Amino acid sequence: MDALGIIQTKRDGGTLSKEQIDWFIENFSGSELIPDEQAAALAMSIFFNGMEPEELAHWTKAMVNSGVTLDLSGVGKKTVDKHSTGGVGDKVSLILVPLIASCGLAVPQLSGRGLGHSGGTLDKMESIPGWTASLSEEKMLTQLSEIGGIIAAANENINPADRRLYALRDVTHTVDSIPLIASSIMSKKIAEGTEALVLDVKTGLGAFMVDFEQARTLAKTMVELGENSGVKTTALITSMETVLGNNVGNALEVSESLDVLEGRGPKDLIEVTLALAQEMLDLSNVDLDPGEVLASGKPREVFEKMVSAQGGDLSKDLPIAEYKKTIKASSTGYLSKLGCRSVGVAAWRLGAGRTKKEDSVSPTAGIICMAKPGAYINAGEPVLELHSDTEKSFDSAIDALEGAIEISDTAPDDSPLILDKISL
Ligand code: URA
Protein backbone atom coordinates (compact mmCIF):
# COMPACT_ATOMS: atom_id res chain seq x y z
CA MET A 1 0.00 0.00 0.00
CA ASP A 2 1.27 3.51 -0.73
CA ALA A 3 -0.03 7.06 -0.64
CA LEU A 4 0.28 7.56 -4.39
CA GLY A 5 -2.13 4.69 -5.17
CA ILE A 6 -4.64 6.03 -2.63
CA ILE A 7 -4.50 9.56 -4.05
CA GLN A 8 -4.90 8.14 -7.58
CA THR A 9 -7.98 6.12 -6.60
CA LYS A 10 -9.70 9.21 -5.24
CA ARG A 11 -8.42 11.59 -7.90
CA ASP A 12 -9.95 9.33 -10.57
CA GLY A 13 -13.32 9.23 -8.83
CA GLY A 14 -12.96 5.78 -7.22
CA THR A 15 -13.97 4.62 -3.74
CA LEU A 16 -11.31 4.04 -1.09
CA SER A 17 -11.29 0.59 0.48
CA LYS A 18 -11.33 0.14 4.27
CA GLU A 19 -7.71 -1.00 4.09
CA GLN A 20 -6.67 2.08 2.12
CA ILE A 21 -8.42 4.38 4.62
CA ASP A 22 -6.95 2.66 7.67
CA TRP A 23 -3.46 2.70 6.15
CA PHE A 24 -3.72 6.36 5.21
CA ILE A 25 -5.07 7.66 8.53
CA GLU A 26 -2.69 5.50 10.56
CA ASN A 27 0.36 6.65 8.64
CA PHE A 28 -0.79 10.25 8.61
CA SER A 29 -1.62 10.71 12.28
CA GLY A 30 1.07 8.69 13.99
CA SER A 31 4.59 8.62 12.63
CA GLU A 32 3.89 11.38 10.07
CA LEU A 33 5.14 9.09 7.31
CA ILE A 34 2.76 10.71 4.85
CA PRO A 35 3.93 14.24 4.04
CA ASP A 36 1.63 17.26 4.00
CA GLU A 37 1.60 17.55 0.19
CA GLN A 38 0.21 14.05 -0.24
CA ALA A 39 -2.43 14.53 2.45
CA ALA A 40 -3.39 17.85 0.84
CA ALA A 41 -3.68 16.14 -2.56
CA LEU A 42 -6.02 13.55 -1.06
CA ALA A 43 -8.10 16.27 0.62
CA MET A 44 -8.43 18.07 -2.72
CA SER A 45 -9.42 14.81 -4.46
CA ILE A 46 -12.11 14.24 -1.79
CA PHE A 47 -13.19 17.87 -2.22
CA PHE A 48 -13.85 17.30 -5.94
CA ASN A 49 -15.07 13.70 -5.94
CA GLY A 50 -16.84 13.35 -2.57
CA MET A 51 -17.19 10.09 -0.68
CA GLU A 52 -19.68 7.23 -0.72
CA PRO A 53 -21.67 6.86 2.56
CA GLU A 54 -19.86 3.66 3.62
CA GLU A 55 -16.50 5.08 2.67
CA LEU A 56 -17.20 8.23 4.70
CA ALA A 57 -18.39 6.18 7.69
CA HIS A 58 -15.14 4.22 7.66
CA TRP A 59 -13.05 7.36 7.16
CA THR A 60 -14.77 8.90 10.21
CA LYS A 61 -14.19 5.75 12.27
CA ALA A 62 -10.50 5.73 11.32
CA MET A 63 -10.23 9.39 12.42
CA VAL A 64 -11.84 8.52 15.79
CA ASN A 65 -9.38 5.62 16.17
CA SER A 66 -6.40 7.85 15.42
CA GLY A 67 -6.49 8.98 19.06
CA VAL A 68 -8.04 8.30 22.44
CA THR A 69 -11.77 8.13 23.08
CA LEU A 70 -13.24 9.24 26.38
CA ASP A 71 -15.15 6.82 28.57
CA LEU A 72 -17.98 8.71 30.28
CA SER A 73 -19.69 5.62 31.66
CA GLY A 74 -18.54 6.48 35.20
CA VAL A 75 -20.29 9.87 35.23
CA GLY A 76 -23.53 8.35 36.51
CA LYS A 77 -25.79 10.48 34.32
CA LYS A 78 -26.96 10.34 30.74
CA THR A 79 -24.68 12.39 28.51
CA VAL A 80 -25.77 14.73 25.73
CA ASP A 81 -23.89 17.42 23.85
CA LYS A 82 -24.52 20.11 21.24
CA HIS A 83 -22.34 21.24 18.37
CA SER A 84 -22.86 24.31 16.23
CA THR A 85 -21.29 24.77 12.82
CA GLY A 86 -20.57 28.34 13.87
CA GLY A 87 -22.16 31.72 13.51
CA VAL A 88 -21.85 35.35 14.48
CA GLY A 89 -22.95 36.06 18.04
CA ASP A 90 -23.55 32.35 18.68
CA LYS A 91 -23.12 32.12 22.44
CA VAL A 92 -25.80 29.42 22.84
CA SER A 93 -23.45 26.90 24.52
CA LEU A 94 -22.88 29.22 27.47
CA ILE A 95 -26.59 29.09 28.29
CA LEU A 96 -27.40 25.60 27.05
CA VAL A 97 -24.74 23.66 28.98
CA PRO A 98 -25.90 24.84 32.44
CA LEU A 99 -29.55 24.63 31.35
CA ILE A 100 -29.26 20.97 30.37
CA ALA A 101 -27.09 20.21 33.41
CA SER A 102 -29.94 21.65 35.53
CA CYS A 103 -32.21 18.98 34.03
CA GLY A 104 -30.09 16.18 35.52
CA LEU A 105 -28.06 15.36 32.41
CA ALA A 106 -24.31 15.68 31.85
CA VAL A 107 -23.01 17.86 29.01
CA PRO A 108 -19.38 17.14 28.07
CA GLN A 109 -18.78 20.12 25.82
CA LEU A 110 -15.25 19.94 24.46
CA SER A 111 -14.72 22.93 22.31
CA GLY A 112 -12.27 24.73 20.11
CA ARG A 113 -11.04 28.25 19.69
CA GLY A 114 -12.44 30.48 16.96
CA LEU A 115 -10.84 30.99 13.58
CA GLY A 116 -12.08 33.63 11.16
CA HIS A 117 -15.27 35.62 11.56
CA SER A 118 -17.14 33.28 13.94
CA GLY A 119 -16.03 33.22 17.56
CA GLY A 120 -14.95 30.21 19.62
CA THR A 121 -16.66 29.19 22.85
CA LEU A 122 -13.36 28.85 24.72
CA ASP A 123 -12.35 32.39 23.75
CA LYS A 124 -15.62 33.67 25.16
CA MET A 125 -15.27 31.76 28.42
CA GLU A 126 -11.65 32.89 28.78
CA SER A 127 -12.83 36.49 29.13
CA ILE A 128 -14.19 35.54 32.57
CA PRO A 129 -11.50 36.50 35.12
CA GLY A 130 -9.50 33.42 36.19
CA TRP A 131 -11.34 30.83 34.04
CA THR A 132 -9.19 28.14 32.48
CA ALA A 133 -10.09 25.89 29.56
CA SER A 134 -7.82 22.98 30.35
CA LEU A 135 -9.16 20.21 32.55
CA SER A 136 -7.59 16.84 33.28
CA GLU A 137 -9.71 13.84 32.35
CA GLU A 138 -10.18 13.04 36.02
CA LYS A 139 -11.41 16.57 36.85
CA MET A 140 -13.66 16.50 33.82
CA LEU A 141 -15.38 13.33 34.99
CA THR A 142 -15.77 14.67 38.54
CA GLN A 143 -17.23 17.96 37.31
CA LEU A 144 -19.65 16.11 35.03
CA SER A 145 -20.84 13.93 37.90
CA GLU A 146 -21.10 16.69 40.48
CA ILE A 147 -22.18 19.74 38.46
CA GLY A 148 -23.36 18.20 35.21
CA GLY A 149 -21.59 20.45 32.72
CA ILE A 150 -18.18 21.28 31.39
CA ILE A 151 -16.94 23.59 28.72
CA ALA A 152 -13.29 22.76 28.18
CA ALA A 153 -10.52 22.40 25.62
CA ALA A 154 -10.40 19.04 23.85
CA ASN A 155 -7.67 16.73 25.06
CA GLU A 156 -4.63 16.87 22.69
CA ASN A 157 -4.78 13.10 22.30
CA ILE A 158 -8.29 13.13 20.85
CA ASN A 159 -8.29 12.74 17.08
CA PRO A 160 -4.76 13.80 16.05
CA ALA A 161 -5.67 12.96 12.43
CA ASP A 162 -8.25 15.75 12.39
CA ARG A 163 -5.92 18.25 14.00
CA ARG A 164 -3.30 17.77 11.29
CA LEU A 165 -5.75 17.46 8.40
CA TYR A 166 -7.79 20.51 9.47
CA ALA A 167 -4.65 22.68 9.54
CA LEU A 168 -3.83 21.50 5.99
CA ARG A 169 -7.39 22.06 4.75
CA ASP A 170 -7.28 25.57 6.15
CA VAL A 171 -4.32 26.51 3.92
CA THR A 172 -5.37 24.57 0.80
CA HIS A 173 -8.96 25.83 0.48
CA THR A 174 -10.44 22.42 1.14
CA VAL A 175 -12.44 23.27 4.28
CA ASP A 176 -15.84 23.63 2.65
CA SER A 177 -16.36 20.06 1.54
CA ILE A 178 -19.37 18.27 3.05
CA PRO A 179 -17.65 14.88 3.63
CA LEU A 180 -14.56 16.57 5.10
CA ILE A 181 -16.57 18.86 7.41
CA ALA A 182 -18.95 16.07 8.46
CA SER A 183 -16.15 13.61 9.26
CA SER A 184 -14.10 16.28 11.05
CA ILE A 185 -16.93 17.37 13.34
CA MET A 186 -18.42 13.95 13.96
CA SER A 187 -15.12 12.15 14.60
CA LYS A 188 -14.38 14.66 17.39
CA LYS A 189 -17.84 14.34 18.91
CA ILE A 190 -17.84 10.53 18.71
CA ALA A 191 -14.39 10.42 20.39
CA GLU A 192 -15.73 12.67 23.17
CA GLY A 193 -17.91 9.76 24.32
CA THR A 194 -21.32 11.47 24.44
CA GLU A 195 -24.39 9.23 24.18
CA ALA A 196 -26.48 11.79 22.32
CA LEU A 197 -25.79 14.86 20.23
CA VAL A 198 -27.80 17.76 18.84
CA LEU A 199 -26.29 19.59 15.89
CA ASP A 200 -27.05 23.22 15.15
CA VAL A 201 -26.33 23.54 11.44
CA LYS A 202 -26.36 27.21 10.56
CA THR A 203 -27.36 28.48 7.16
CA GLY A 204 -27.47 31.97 5.67
CA LEU A 205 -25.09 34.78 4.90
CA GLY A 206 -23.13 34.50 8.16
CA ALA A 207 -22.74 30.70 8.05
CA PHE A 208 -20.30 28.20 6.59
CA MET A 209 -23.15 26.75 4.55
CA VAL A 210 -24.79 29.80 2.99
CA ASP A 211 -27.17 27.63 0.94
CA PHE A 212 -30.08 25.93 2.75
CA GLU A 213 -29.98 22.71 0.68
CA GLN A 214 -26.23 22.37 1.29
CA ALA A 215 -26.87 22.84 5.02
CA ARG A 216 -29.51 20.08 4.89
CA THR A 217 -27.11 17.72 3.12
CA LEU A 218 -24.41 18.44 5.71
CA ALA A 219 -26.89 17.89 8.55
CA LYS A 220 -28.15 14.61 7.08
CA THR A 221 -24.59 13.38 6.52
CA MET A 222 -23.64 14.16 10.13
CA VAL A 223 -26.80 12.63 11.59
CA GLU A 224 -26.12 9.39 9.67
CA LEU A 225 -22.48 9.31 10.83
CA GLY A 226 -23.55 9.81 14.45
CA GLU A 227 -26.28 7.17 14.37
CA ASN A 228 -23.94 4.67 12.62
CA SER A 229 -21.53 5.09 15.50
CA GLY A 230 -24.17 4.58 18.18
CA VAL A 231 -24.58 8.28 19.07
CA LYS A 232 -28.25 9.36 19.04
CA THR A 233 -28.09 12.39 16.77
CA THR A 234 -30.55 15.08 15.64
CA ALA A 235 -29.87 18.28 13.73
CA LEU A 236 -31.70 21.58 13.61
CA ILE A 237 -31.06 23.87 10.67
CA THR A 238 -31.11 27.41 12.01
CA SER A 239 -30.91 30.78 10.34
CA MET A 240 -27.69 32.82 10.38
CA GLU A 241 -28.90 35.70 8.22
CA THR A 242 -28.24 38.16 11.00
CA VAL A 243 -26.36 38.23 14.30
CA LEU A 244 -27.77 35.91 16.98
CA GLY A 245 -28.67 38.09 19.96
CA ASN A 246 -27.18 41.58 20.10
CA ASN A 247 -23.59 41.14 21.24
CA VAL A 248 -20.59 39.92 19.27
CA GLY A 249 -17.20 39.55 20.96
CA ASN A 250 -15.89 37.53 23.86
CA ALA A 251 -16.77 39.34 27.13
CA LEU A 252 -19.76 40.99 25.44
CA GLU A 253 -21.17 37.55 24.64
CA VAL A 254 -20.60 36.28 28.19
CA SER A 255 -22.46 39.32 29.47
CA GLU A 256 -25.41 38.64 27.14
CA SER A 257 -25.45 34.95 28.14
CA LEU A 258 -25.68 36.02 31.78
CA ASP A 259 -28.61 38.26 30.84
CA VAL A 260 -30.45 35.22 29.46
CA LEU A 261 -29.55 33.09 32.47
CA GLU A 262 -30.93 35.88 34.69
CA GLY A 263 -34.27 36.05 32.88
CA ARG A 264 -33.49 38.87 30.46
CA GLY A 265 -31.79 38.74 27.08
CA PRO A 266 -32.84 38.87 23.44
CA LYS A 267 -35.78 36.86 22.08
CA ASP A 268 -33.97 35.27 19.12
CA LEU A 269 -31.14 33.92 21.28
CA ILE A 270 -33.63 32.48 23.77
CA GLU A 271 -35.69 30.88 20.98
CA VAL A 272 -32.71 29.07 19.40
CA THR A 273 -31.37 28.00 22.81
CA LEU A 274 -34.71 26.57 23.94
CA ALA A 275 -35.26 24.76 20.62
CA LEU A 276 -31.87 23.04 20.92
CA ALA A 277 -32.49 22.32 24.61
CA GLN A 278 -35.80 20.65 23.76
CA GLU A 279 -34.05 18.37 21.24
CA MET A 280 -31.39 17.45 23.80
CA LEU A 281 -34.03 16.58 26.40
CA ASP A 282 -36.06 14.58 23.85
CA LEU A 283 -33.02 12.55 22.80
CA SER A 284 -32.36 11.76 26.47
CA ASN A 285 -36.03 11.01 27.24
CA VAL A 286 -36.30 13.75 29.85
CA ASP A 287 -39.79 15.21 30.17
CA LEU A 288 -39.09 18.79 31.27
CA ASP A 289 -39.93 22.17 29.77
CA PRO A 290 -36.59 23.94 29.13
CA GLY A 291 -38.28 27.36 29.29
CA GLU A 292 -39.54 26.64 32.80
CA VAL A 293 -36.15 25.34 33.87
CA LEU A 294 -34.46 28.49 32.53
CA ALA A 295 -36.98 30.68 34.34
CA SER A 296 -36.33 28.84 37.63
CA GLY A 297 -32.87 30.46 37.91
CA LYS A 298 -31.17 27.11 38.49
CA PRO A 299 -29.11 27.25 35.27
CA ARG A 300 -27.58 30.56 36.48
CA GLU A 301 -26.46 28.81 39.68
CA VAL A 302 -25.07 25.86 37.70
CA PHE A 303 -23.17 28.23 35.39
CA GLU A 304 -21.60 29.87 38.43
CA LYS A 305 -20.53 26.45 39.75
CA MET A 306 -19.11 25.45 36.35
CA VAL A 307 -17.13 28.68 36.16
CA SER A 308 -15.82 28.44 39.75
CA ALA A 309 -14.79 24.80 39.26
CA GLN A 310 -12.52 26.00 36.46
CA GLY A 311 -11.00 28.88 38.44
CA GLY A 312 -13.31 31.64 37.19
CA ASP A 313 -14.91 34.33 39.31
CA LEU A 314 -18.22 35.78 38.18
CA SER A 315 -18.31 38.23 41.07
CA LYS A 316 -15.50 40.15 39.36
CA ASP A 317 -16.47 42.54 36.57
CA LEU A 318 -16.01 41.35 33.02
CA PRO A 319 -13.36 43.35 31.17
CA ILE A 320 -14.56 46.38 29.20
CA ALA A 321 -12.94 47.95 26.12
CA GLU A 322 -11.12 51.24 26.44
CA TYR A 323 -12.60 52.81 23.30
CA LYS A 324 -16.08 52.85 21.79
CA LYS A 325 -17.45 54.20 18.54
CA THR A 326 -21.07 54.39 17.43
CA ILE A 327 -22.37 53.80 13.92
CA LYS A 328 -25.58 55.76 13.44
CA ALA A 329 -28.55 55.37 11.10
CA SER A 330 -28.15 57.54 8.01
CA SER A 331 -31.92 57.81 7.44
CA THR A 332 -35.25 57.08 9.14
CA GLY A 333 -37.11 53.82 8.50
CA TYR A 334 -37.01 50.10 9.17
CA LEU A 335 -33.66 48.40 9.57
CA SER A 336 -34.05 45.95 6.69
CA LYS A 337 -30.55 44.44 6.68
CA LEU A 338 -27.74 44.02 9.18
CA GLY A 339 -25.08 41.99 7.36
CA CYS A 340 -24.07 39.14 9.60
CA ARG A 341 -20.75 38.30 7.99
CA SER A 342 -19.74 41.98 7.87
CA VAL A 343 -20.47 42.41 11.59
CA GLY A 344 -18.46 39.24 12.29
CA VAL A 345 -15.51 40.44 10.22
CA ALA A 346 -15.67 43.92 11.81
CA ALA A 347 -15.65 42.41 15.33
CA TRP A 348 -12.72 40.23 14.31
CA ARG A 349 -10.82 43.28 13.01
CA LEU A 350 -11.49 45.07 16.30
CA GLY A 351 -9.58 42.21 17.96
CA ALA A 352 -12.28 39.68 18.91
CA GLY A 353 -11.00 36.92 16.58
CA ARG A 354 -7.76 35.49 15.29
CA THR A 355 -6.20 34.96 11.86
CA LYS A 356 -3.76 32.22 12.83
CA LYS A 357 -4.24 29.49 15.41
CA GLU A 358 -1.42 30.94 17.52
CA ASP A 359 -2.86 34.49 17.71
CA SER A 360 -4.34 35.75 20.96
CA VAL A 361 -7.74 37.41 21.05
CA SER A 362 -8.95 40.49 22.88
CA PRO A 363 -11.48 39.69 25.61
CA THR A 364 -13.08 43.13 25.31
CA ALA A 365 -13.30 43.83 21.56
CA GLY A 366 -16.60 43.41 19.75
CA ILE A 367 -19.83 44.96 18.62
CA ILE A 368 -23.20 45.58 20.25
CA CYS A 369 -26.11 45.68 17.80
CA MET A 370 -28.27 48.50 19.17
CA ALA A 371 -30.96 47.67 16.61
CA LYS A 372 -31.81 44.43 14.82
CA PRO A 373 -33.58 43.90 11.48
CA GLY A 374 -37.24 44.92 11.74
CA ALA A 375 -36.62 47.77 14.18
CA TYR A 376 -37.87 51.23 13.27
CA ILE A 377 -35.09 53.78 13.76
CA ASN A 378 -34.68 57.50 13.29
CA ALA A 379 -31.80 59.05 11.42
CA GLY A 380 -28.92 59.64 13.84
CA GLU A 381 -29.91 56.87 16.25
CA PRO A 382 -27.23 54.26 17.01
CA VAL A 383 -27.25 50.98 15.06
CA LEU A 384 -23.92 49.52 16.16
CA GLU A 385 -21.55 50.21 19.04
CA LEU A 386 -17.98 49.16 18.28
CA HIS A 387 -15.65 48.25 21.18
CA SER A 388 -11.87 47.99 21.02
CA ASP A 389 -8.71 48.49 23.04
CA THR A 390 -6.81 49.75 20.02
CA GLU A 391 -8.12 52.97 18.55
CA LYS A 392 -6.51 52.34 15.19
CA SER A 393 -8.54 49.16 14.63
CA PHE A 394 -11.76 51.17 14.12
CA ASP A 395 -10.97 52.25 10.54
CA SER A 396 -10.60 48.72 9.14
CA ALA A 397 -13.62 47.53 11.14
CA ILE A 398 -15.73 50.35 9.68
CA ASP A 399 -14.48 49.38 6.17
CA ALA A 400 -15.80 45.86 6.77
CA LEU A 401 -19.24 47.33 7.54
CA GLU A 402 -19.54 49.03 4.14
CA GLY A 403 -22.99 48.13 2.78
CA ALA A 404 -23.87 46.07 5.89
CA ILE A 405 -26.70 48.32 7.07
CA GLU A 406 -29.81 49.01 4.99
CA ILE A 407 -32.80 51.09 6.01
CA SER A 408 -36.05 51.01 4.03
CA ASP A 409 -39.62 52.28 4.15
CA THR A 410 -41.14 48.83 4.63
CA ALA A 411 -40.51 46.38 7.41
CA PRO A 412 -38.60 43.24 6.32
CA ASP A 413 -40.42 39.90 6.39
CA ASP A 414 -40.21 38.14 9.74
CA SER A 415 -38.19 35.09 8.73
CA PRO A 416 -38.16 31.99 10.93
CA LEU A 417 -35.10 31.09 12.97
CA ILE A 418 -35.63 27.33 13.10
CA LEU A 419 -35.77 26.19 9.50
CA ASP A 420 -35.78 22.40 9.63
CA LYS A 421 -35.10 19.34 11.72
CA ILE A 422 -33.15 16.31 10.49
CA SER A 423 -33.28 12.97 12.26
CA LEU A 424 -33.26 9.36 11.08
N1 URA B 1 -15.45 22.61 12.21
C1 URA B 1 -14.71 21.49 12.33
O1 URA B 1 -14.45 21.02 13.43
N2 URA B 1 -14.31 20.88 11.22
C2 URA B 1 -14.57 21.35 9.99
O2 URA B 1 -14.17 20.75 9.01
C3 URA B 1 -15.34 22.53 9.87
C4 URA B 1 -15.77 23.14 11.02
Coordinates of C-alpha atoms in Angstrom, one line a residue, residues 274 288-297:
L274 CA -34.7 26.6 23.9
L288 CA -39.1 18.8 31.3
D289 CA -39.9 22.2 29.8
P290 CA -36.6 23.9 29.1
G291 CA -38.3 27.4 29.3
E292 CA -39.5 26.6 32.8
V293 CA -36.1 25.3 33.9
L294 CA -34.5 28.5 32.5
A295 CA -37.0 30.7 34.3
S296 CA -36.3 28.8 37.6
G297 CA -32.9 30.5 37.9

